[in-house]
Amino acid sequence: MSVSDNPVSETSFVRRALVTFVYGWLVLFLILPLVVVFVEALRQGIEPFFAALIEPDALTAIKLTLLVSAIAVPANLIFGLAASWAIAKFQFRGRNMLITLIDLPFSVSPVISGLVFVLLYGANGLFGQFLITHKLQIIFAVPGIVLATIFVTFPFVARQLIPLMQAQGNDEEEAALSLGATGFRTFLSVTLPNIKWALFYGVLLCNARAMGEFGAVSVVSGHIRGYTNTMPLHVEILYNEYNFVAAFAVASLLALLALVTLVLKSLLEWRDARNGKISAH
Amino acid sequence: MAAASLPGKFLNRAPSIIPGFGLTMGITVSWLSFIVLLPLVALVLRATGIGFEGFAAMLGDQRVLSALKLSFGAALAGALINAFAGLIIAWVLVRYTFPGRRLVDGLIDLPFALPTAVSGLALAALYAPNGWLGVPLAELGIKVAFTPTGVVIACMFIGLPFVVRQVQPVLGDVDKALEEAAATLGATRVQTIFRVILPMILPALLAGFALAFARAVGEYGSIIFIAGNLPFKSEIAPLLIIIKLEEFNYEGATAIAVIMLLLSFAVLLAVNLLQSWGRRRTGLGS
């Protein structure tokens, strides 16, 4: 056994063994699942791959996914800005309670997140009768998918901004206000530049989850092909029809989205680490 | 901003010259009520209509019990494995420099970023009897796809980042001087790790364990493809909620959901207590 020359680290044998363990674990449990998606998607070559992506049902699924995220992400962006301003800039009783409530959707199973909207707006739900008389459909339609997506992505932006804005305090805003800036001007010229990267980070994670949400959307969508199928739901249908190449082709698009998200996230974190700013975690 | 903040002590607010409290608090509370609170109220209302007998009937149903046992059991097993692997990964990432460290660090979050349906498909393809890992495992006599083992594998996949990301910052904050002191006083490296460092990061490790567990209990997308969903055997509780909904058995779906939520909230409460206990004890990771 080799003796470590450094009393506060492990022997080089142990270090090497642990690094090997980490690489082994990563390859087995993270990299292989990622690689298999692309390999399966391209199994029969490039043509069936693209054919699966431009087929009409796939295109409607892609469009619906983009539409849902185009509504859900700005909704949570505005909410996140408002919530973090109210919570971080002011002292009031019940702040921690409010933060807990905002975080709540993270601790609810995606399936239950869908279920609560069925219980609320479904034909048999709390507002079911009202919606039927007014010929409004939410469940098994696009509004339900949007609502369920907003629910599961609810905390993303707010939870990035609140700790950062709390750490930054009010000094700069108070200076701007006392120099005569309006509240809105202060927000735009003082607060926003300070939080823009955390905001981008929150939006990035929110968007990834919004486009990829499966469980909650699955419950409220009704799986109506070419109408209420998002990309993840389309993947499931293709897979259940044993159309594996097409399923993995659409899945590989979502995997690409995840990779882009990860790269941007890492770039932001390295940037923060270099600038010695508060970590986003 | 246009809307002046409400005068007086709305919500017992301390005085401030910063404007916009009324507007932003108004948006926050109304949006929170509409998106989160109202739907949860619908769940609670429906649950009160079920009554004690309804819940008892659900808990007496063998299929429901098996599903709950599988969801909680597999989540527990997955979180335990993740606590072990996640601790080593966090240790290596914080303490060692090695080629590809940044890449490894970035990849840890893959299960967060990858849509659950995609991970589900990928795991099913890997562990299928003819898959890359399914073939060698079958030769060893291990069957993963369509068994509870497959559910555990999926729980391991989605839970890993929770443990690593909880432990990493706390481990980074541990004061090297404490280790040096232990070494100077004659402790072996193993003693230092188990008596000095591990007690300091234990609260973070437990918190990561609990978060991974809570996530895995409710997980749906990553699991259903690899599980095969055989009733009594590899059917998870969230899937059973969907099955009850498809049978228009709203009471049944609600009862299972409420049971799951109560159990999960108990776990999260424990996380919060552990974290505040750990912070008081070590002053780290706050």
Short mmCIF file of C-alpha atoms in Angstrom, two decimals, chain B residues 5-285:
data_model
loop_
_atom_site.label_atom_id
_atom_site.label_comp_id
_atom_site.label_asym_id
_atom_site.label_seq_id
_atom_site.Cartn_x
_atom_site.Cartn_y
_atom_site.Cartn_z
CA SER B 5 -48.34 50.49 -2.34
CA LEU B 6 -51.20 50.09 0.06
CA PRO B 7 -50.96 52.47 3.02
CA GLY B 8 -50.76 51.22 6.56
CA LYS B 9 -49.54 47.86 7.69
CA PHE B 10 -50.88 45.50 5.05
CA LEU B 11 -49.70 42.01 5.98
CA ASN B 12 -47.81 43.64 8.87
CA ARG B 13 -45.29 45.09 6.47
CA ALA B 14 -42.34 47.08 7.80
CA PRO B 15 -42.14 50.60 6.30
CA SER B 16 -40.01 50.99 3.16
CA ILE B 17 -39.51 53.57 0.41
CA ILE B 18 -39.42 50.84 -2.26
CA PRO B 19 -42.61 51.06 -4.34
CA GLY B 20 -44.67 48.33 -5.92
CA PHE B 21 -45.57 46.19 -2.92
CA GLY B 22 -49.30 46.27 -3.61
CA LEU B 23 -48.91 45.45 -7.30
CA THR B 24 -46.35 42.66 -6.96
CA MET B 25 -47.99 41.13 -3.91
CA GLY B 26 -51.33 41.29 -5.70
CA ILE B 27 -49.95 39.42 -8.72
CA THR B 28 -48.19 36.91 -6.49
CA VAL B 29 -51.14 36.07 -4.29
CA SER B 30 -53.73 35.94 -7.07
CA TRP B 31 -51.57 33.85 -9.43
CA LEU B 32 -50.57 31.52 -6.58
CA SER B 33 -54.22 31.12 -5.62
CA PHE B 34 -55.36 30.44 -9.17
CA ILE B 35 -52.60 28.01 -10.20
CA VAL B 36 -51.64 26.25 -6.97
CA LEU B 37 -54.11 26.79 -4.13
CA LEU B 38 -57.42 26.47 -5.98
CA PRO B 39 -56.54 23.07 -7.55
CA LEU B 40 -55.28 21.78 -4.20
CA VAL B 41 -58.52 22.96 -2.57
CA ALA B 42 -60.41 20.94 -5.19
CA LEU B 43 -58.36 17.89 -4.13
CA VAL B 44 -59.05 18.48 -0.44
CA LEU B 45 -62.78 19.01 -1.07
CA ARG B 46 -62.98 15.81 -3.05
CA ALA B 47 -61.02 13.97 -0.36
CA THR B 48 -63.38 15.09 2.42
CA GLY B 49 -66.23 13.64 0.36
CA ILE B 50 -64.59 10.21 0.37
CA GLY B 51 -64.73 9.75 4.11
CA PHE B 52 -62.88 7.35 6.32
CA GLU B 53 -64.50 4.27 4.75
CA GLY B 54 -63.32 5.30 1.29
CA PHE B 55 -59.71 5.58 2.41
CA ALA B 56 -59.96 2.35 4.37
CA ALA B 57 -61.34 0.60 1.30
CA MET B 58 -58.43 1.90 -0.80
CA LEU B 59 -55.87 0.76 1.78
CA GLY B 60 -57.61 -2.62 1.95
CA ASP B 61 -57.32 -3.10 -1.82
CA GLN B 62 -54.42 -5.46 -2.48
CA ARG B 63 -53.61 -3.85 -5.84
CA VAL B 64 -53.40 -0.36 -4.30
CA LEU B 65 -51.29 -1.65 -1.42
CA SER B 66 -48.86 -3.39 -3.80
CA ALA B 67 -48.56 -0.21 -5.88
CA LEU B 68 -47.91 1.97 -2.83
CA LYS B 69 -45.41 -0.53 -1.46
CA LEU B 70 -43.58 -0.62 -4.79
CA SER B 71 -43.53 3.18 -5.19
CA PHE B 72 -42.28 3.81 -1.67
CA GLY B 73 -40.02 0.73 -1.51
CA ALA B 74 -38.31 1.35 -4.86
CA ALA B 75 -37.95 5.05 -4.06
CA LEU B 76 -36.33 4.14 -0.73
CA ALA B 77 -33.94 1.65 -2.36
CA GLY B 78 -33.08 4.11 -5.14
CA ALA B 79 -32.47 6.93 -2.67
CA LEU B 80 -30.24 4.73 -0.49
CA ILE B 81 -28.10 3.75 -3.49
CA ASN B 82 -28.01 7.41 -4.58
CA ALA B 83 -26.94 8.54 -1.11
CA PHE B 84 -23.94 6.22 -1.38
CA ALA B 85 -23.01 6.96 -5.01
CA GLY B 86 -23.93 10.65 -4.73
CA LEU B 87 -21.68 11.11 -1.71
CA ILE B 88 -18.70 9.62 -3.54
CA ILE B 89 -19.42 11.68 -6.67
CA ALA B 90 -19.74 14.90 -4.64
CA TRP B 91 -16.53 14.03 -2.77
CA VAL B 92 -14.58 13.44 -5.97
CA LEU B 93 -15.97 16.60 -7.60
CA VAL B 94 -15.12 18.82 -4.64
CA ARG B 95 -11.83 17.32 -3.51
CA TYR B 96 -9.99 16.05 -6.59
CA THR B 97 -8.84 17.57 -9.81
CA PHE B 98 -8.99 15.11 -12.68
CA PRO B 99 -9.45 15.28 -16.44
CA GLY B 100 -13.07 15.96 -17.41
CA ARG B 101 -14.14 17.22 -13.98
CA ARG B 102 -16.22 20.07 -15.39
CA LEU B 103 -17.88 17.76 -17.89
CA VAL B 104 -18.78 15.33 -15.12
CA ASP B 105 -20.07 18.20 -13.00
CA GLY B 106 -22.29 19.42 -15.82
CA LEU B 107 -23.59 15.96 -16.67
CA ILE B 108 -24.82 15.30 -13.12
CA ASP B 109 -27.87 17.45 -13.85
CA LEU B 110 -28.85 15.42 -16.92
CA PRO B 111 -31.74 13.69 -15.08
CA PHE B 112 -33.11 17.17 -14.21
CA ALA B 113 -32.92 18.37 -17.79
CA LEU B 114 -33.95 15.24 -19.68
CA PRO B 115 -37.74 14.96 -20.10
CA THR B 116 -38.96 12.01 -18.05
CA ALA B 117 -40.54 10.27 -21.05
CA VAL B 118 -37.15 10.32 -22.79
CA SER B 119 -35.34 8.84 -19.79
CA GLY B 120 -38.09 6.25 -19.54
CA LEU B 121 -37.67 5.23 -23.17
CA ALA B 122 -33.88 5.18 -22.87
CA LEU B 123 -33.88 3.01 -19.75
CA ALA B 124 -36.41 0.62 -21.29
CA ALA B 125 -34.24 0.28 -24.41
CA LEU B 126 -31.04 -0.27 -22.37
CA TYR B 127 -32.45 -2.89 -20.01
CA ALA B 128 -34.80 -4.67 -22.43
CA PRO B 129 -33.94 -8.38 -22.81
CA ASN B 130 -32.19 -7.51 -26.10
CA GLY B 131 -30.78 -4.18 -24.88
CA TRP B 132 -27.13 -3.16 -24.37
CA LEU B 133 -27.32 -3.84 -20.63
CA GLY B 134 -30.22 -6.28 -20.73
CA VAL B 135 -28.22 -8.95 -22.60
CA PRO B 136 -25.21 -9.12 -20.21
CA LEU B 137 -27.51 -8.89 -17.18
CA ALA B 138 -29.67 -11.73 -18.54
CA GLU B 139 -26.54 -13.87 -18.83
CA LEU B 140 -25.95 -13.22 -15.15
CA GLY B 141 -29.53 -14.29 -14.53
CA ILE B 142 -30.70 -10.78 -13.63
CA LYS B 143 -33.93 -9.54 -15.14
CA VAL B 144 -34.46 -5.78 -14.91
CA ALA B 145 -37.10 -4.73 -17.44
CA PHE B 146 -40.70 -5.36 -16.31
CA THR B 147 -39.63 -6.12 -12.74
CA PRO B 148 -39.42 -4.04 -9.52
CA THR B 149 -35.65 -3.89 -10.15
CA GLY B 150 -36.40 -1.79 -13.22
CA VAL B 151 -38.40 0.62 -11.08
CA VAL B 152 -35.43 0.93 -8.70
CA ILE B 153 -33.09 1.64 -11.65
CA ALA B 154 -35.39 4.46 -12.81
CA CYS B 155 -35.51 5.88 -9.26
CA MET B 156 -31.71 5.79 -9.16
CA PHE B 157 -31.53 7.68 -12.45
CA ILE B 158 -33.79 10.56 -11.47
CA GLY B 159 -32.61 10.91 -7.86
CA LEU B 160 -28.84 11.16 -8.29
CA PRO B 161 -28.53 14.96 -8.83
CA PHE B 162 -30.49 15.71 -5.64
CA VAL B 163 -27.87 14.01 -3.44
CA VAL B 164 -24.85 15.40 -5.32
CA ARG B 165 -26.19 18.97 -5.40
CA GLN B 166 -27.08 18.93 -1.70
CA VAL B 167 -23.73 17.52 -0.52
CA GLN B 168 -21.42 19.38 -2.93
CA PRO B 169 -21.70 22.95 -1.53
CA VAL B 170 -21.58 21.80 2.10
CA LEU B 171 -18.53 19.64 1.48
CA GLY B 172 -16.89 22.60 -0.23
CA ASP B 173 -17.48 24.71 2.89
CA VAL B 174 -15.84 22.25 5.28
CA ASP B 175 -12.84 23.92 6.88
CA LYS B 176 -9.62 22.14 5.93
CA ALA B 177 -8.13 23.25 9.27
CA LEU B 178 -10.38 20.75 11.07
CA GLU B 179 -8.94 17.89 9.03
CA GLU B 180 -5.42 19.15 9.60
CA ALA B 181 -6.12 19.34 13.32
CA ALA B 182 -7.43 15.77 13.33
CA ALA B 183 -4.38 14.57 11.39
CA THR B 184 -1.98 16.43 13.71
CA LEU B 185 -3.66 14.83 16.71
CA GLY B 186 -2.87 11.43 15.23
CA ALA B 187 -6.14 10.45 13.55
CA THR B 188 -5.82 8.20 10.53
CA ARG B 189 -7.40 9.42 7.29
CA VAL B 190 -10.28 6.97 7.72
CA GLN B 191 -10.91 8.23 11.26
CA THR B 192 -10.85 11.82 10.06
CA ILE B 193 -13.36 11.09 7.33
CA PHE B 194 -15.77 9.15 9.51
CA ARG B 195 -15.43 11.13 12.74
CA VAL B 196 -14.82 14.68 11.46
CA ILE B 197 -16.05 15.19 7.89
CA LEU B 198 -19.04 12.84 7.60
CA PRO B 199 -20.79 14.19 10.71
CA MET B 200 -20.56 17.68 9.20
CA ILE B 201 -22.08 16.72 5.86
CA LEU B 202 -24.57 14.22 7.26
CA PRO B 203 -27.50 16.71 7.38
CA ALA B 204 -26.95 17.65 3.73
CA LEU B 205 -26.64 13.99 2.78
CA LEU B 206 -29.89 13.18 4.58
CA ALA B 207 -31.60 16.13 2.92
CA GLY B 208 -30.42 14.96 -0.51
CA PHE B 209 -31.56 11.44 0.31
CA ALA B 210 -35.02 12.69 1.29
CA LEU B 211 -35.38 14.88 -1.80
CA ALA B 212 -34.36 12.00 -4.07
CA PHE B 213 -36.83 9.79 -2.23
CA ALA B 214 -39.69 12.29 -2.48
CA ARG B 215 -39.08 12.81 -6.18
CA ALA B 216 -38.94 9.07 -6.89
CA VAL B 217 -42.15 8.32 -4.99
CA GLY B 218 -44.17 10.53 -7.33
CA GLU B 219 -42.19 9.78 -10.50
CA TYR B 220 -44.16 8.55 -13.49
CA GLY B 221 -42.52 9.11 -16.89
CA SER B 222 -39.10 7.59 -16.21
CA ILE B 223 -40.62 4.50 -14.63
CA ILE B 224 -43.61 3.33 -16.65
CA PHE B 225 -41.68 2.26 -19.76
CA ILE B 226 -39.15 0.07 -17.95
CA ALA B 227 -41.63 -1.20 -15.32
CA GLY B 228 -43.94 -3.05 -17.69
CA ASN B 229 -46.79 -2.17 -15.29
CA LEU B 230 -47.94 -5.63 -14.25
CA PRO B 231 -50.63 -5.28 -11.56
CA PHE B 232 -49.50 -6.50 -8.09
CA LYS B 233 -45.93 -6.77 -9.40
CA SER B 234 -44.49 -3.76 -11.19
CA GLU B 235 -47.33 -1.23 -11.14
CA ILE B 236 -46.52 2.08 -9.41
CA ALA B 237 -48.98 4.22 -7.43
CA PRO B 238 -49.02 7.23 -9.83
CA LEU B 239 -49.97 4.88 -12.69
CA LEU B 240 -52.78 3.46 -10.57
CA ILE B 241 -54.11 7.03 -10.14
CA ILE B 242 -54.27 7.35 -13.92
CA ILE B 243 -55.95 3.94 -14.25
CA LYS B 244 -58.60 4.93 -11.67
CA LEU B 245 -59.16 8.20 -13.58
CA GLU B 246 -59.62 6.33 -16.84
CA GLU B 247 -62.24 4.16 -15.08
CA PHE B 248 -63.92 7.44 -13.94
CA ASN B 249 -63.22 6.34 -10.36
CA TYR B 250 -62.43 9.88 -9.17
CA GLU B 251 -62.78 8.91 -5.51
CA GLY B 252 -60.23 6.13 -5.88
CA ALA B 253 -57.78 8.37 -7.74
CA THR B 254 -58.17 11.10 -5.11
CA ALA B 255 -57.75 8.69 -2.21
CA ILE B 256 -54.46 7.30 -3.60
CA ALA B 257 -53.26 10.85 -4.35
CA VAL B 258 -54.03 12.06 -0.82
CA ILE B 259 -52.30 9.06 0.77
CA MET B 260 -49.21 9.69 -1.39
CA LEU B 261 -49.22 13.44 -0.64
CA LEU B 262 -49.50 12.94 3.11
CA LEU B 263 -46.60 10.49 3.11
CA SER B 264 -44.48 12.77 0.89
CA PHE B 265 -45.18 15.86 3.01
CA ALA B 266 -44.12 13.95 6.10
CA VAL B 267 -40.80 13.28 4.35
CA LEU B 268 -40.38 16.92 3.31
CA LEU B 269 -41.15 18.11 6.82
CA ALA B 270 -38.39 15.81 8.01
CA VAL B 271 -36.04 17.35 5.41
CA ASN B 272 -36.69 20.85 6.69
CA LEU B 273 -36.17 19.81 10.30
CA LEU B 274 -32.95 18.00 9.37
CA GLN B 275 -31.63 20.98 7.46
CA SER B 276 -32.27 23.49 10.22
CA TRP B 277 -30.85 21.03 12.76
CA GLY B 278 -27.77 20.60 10.60
CA ARG B 279 -27.30 24.33 10.16
CA ARG B 280 -27.56 24.97 13.87
CA ARG B 281 -25.11 22.19 14.55
CA THR B 282 -22.43 22.96 11.97
CA GLY B 283 -23.15 26.42 10.63
CA LEU B 284 -22.59 25.02 7.12
CA GLY B 285 -24.71 25.09 3.99
#
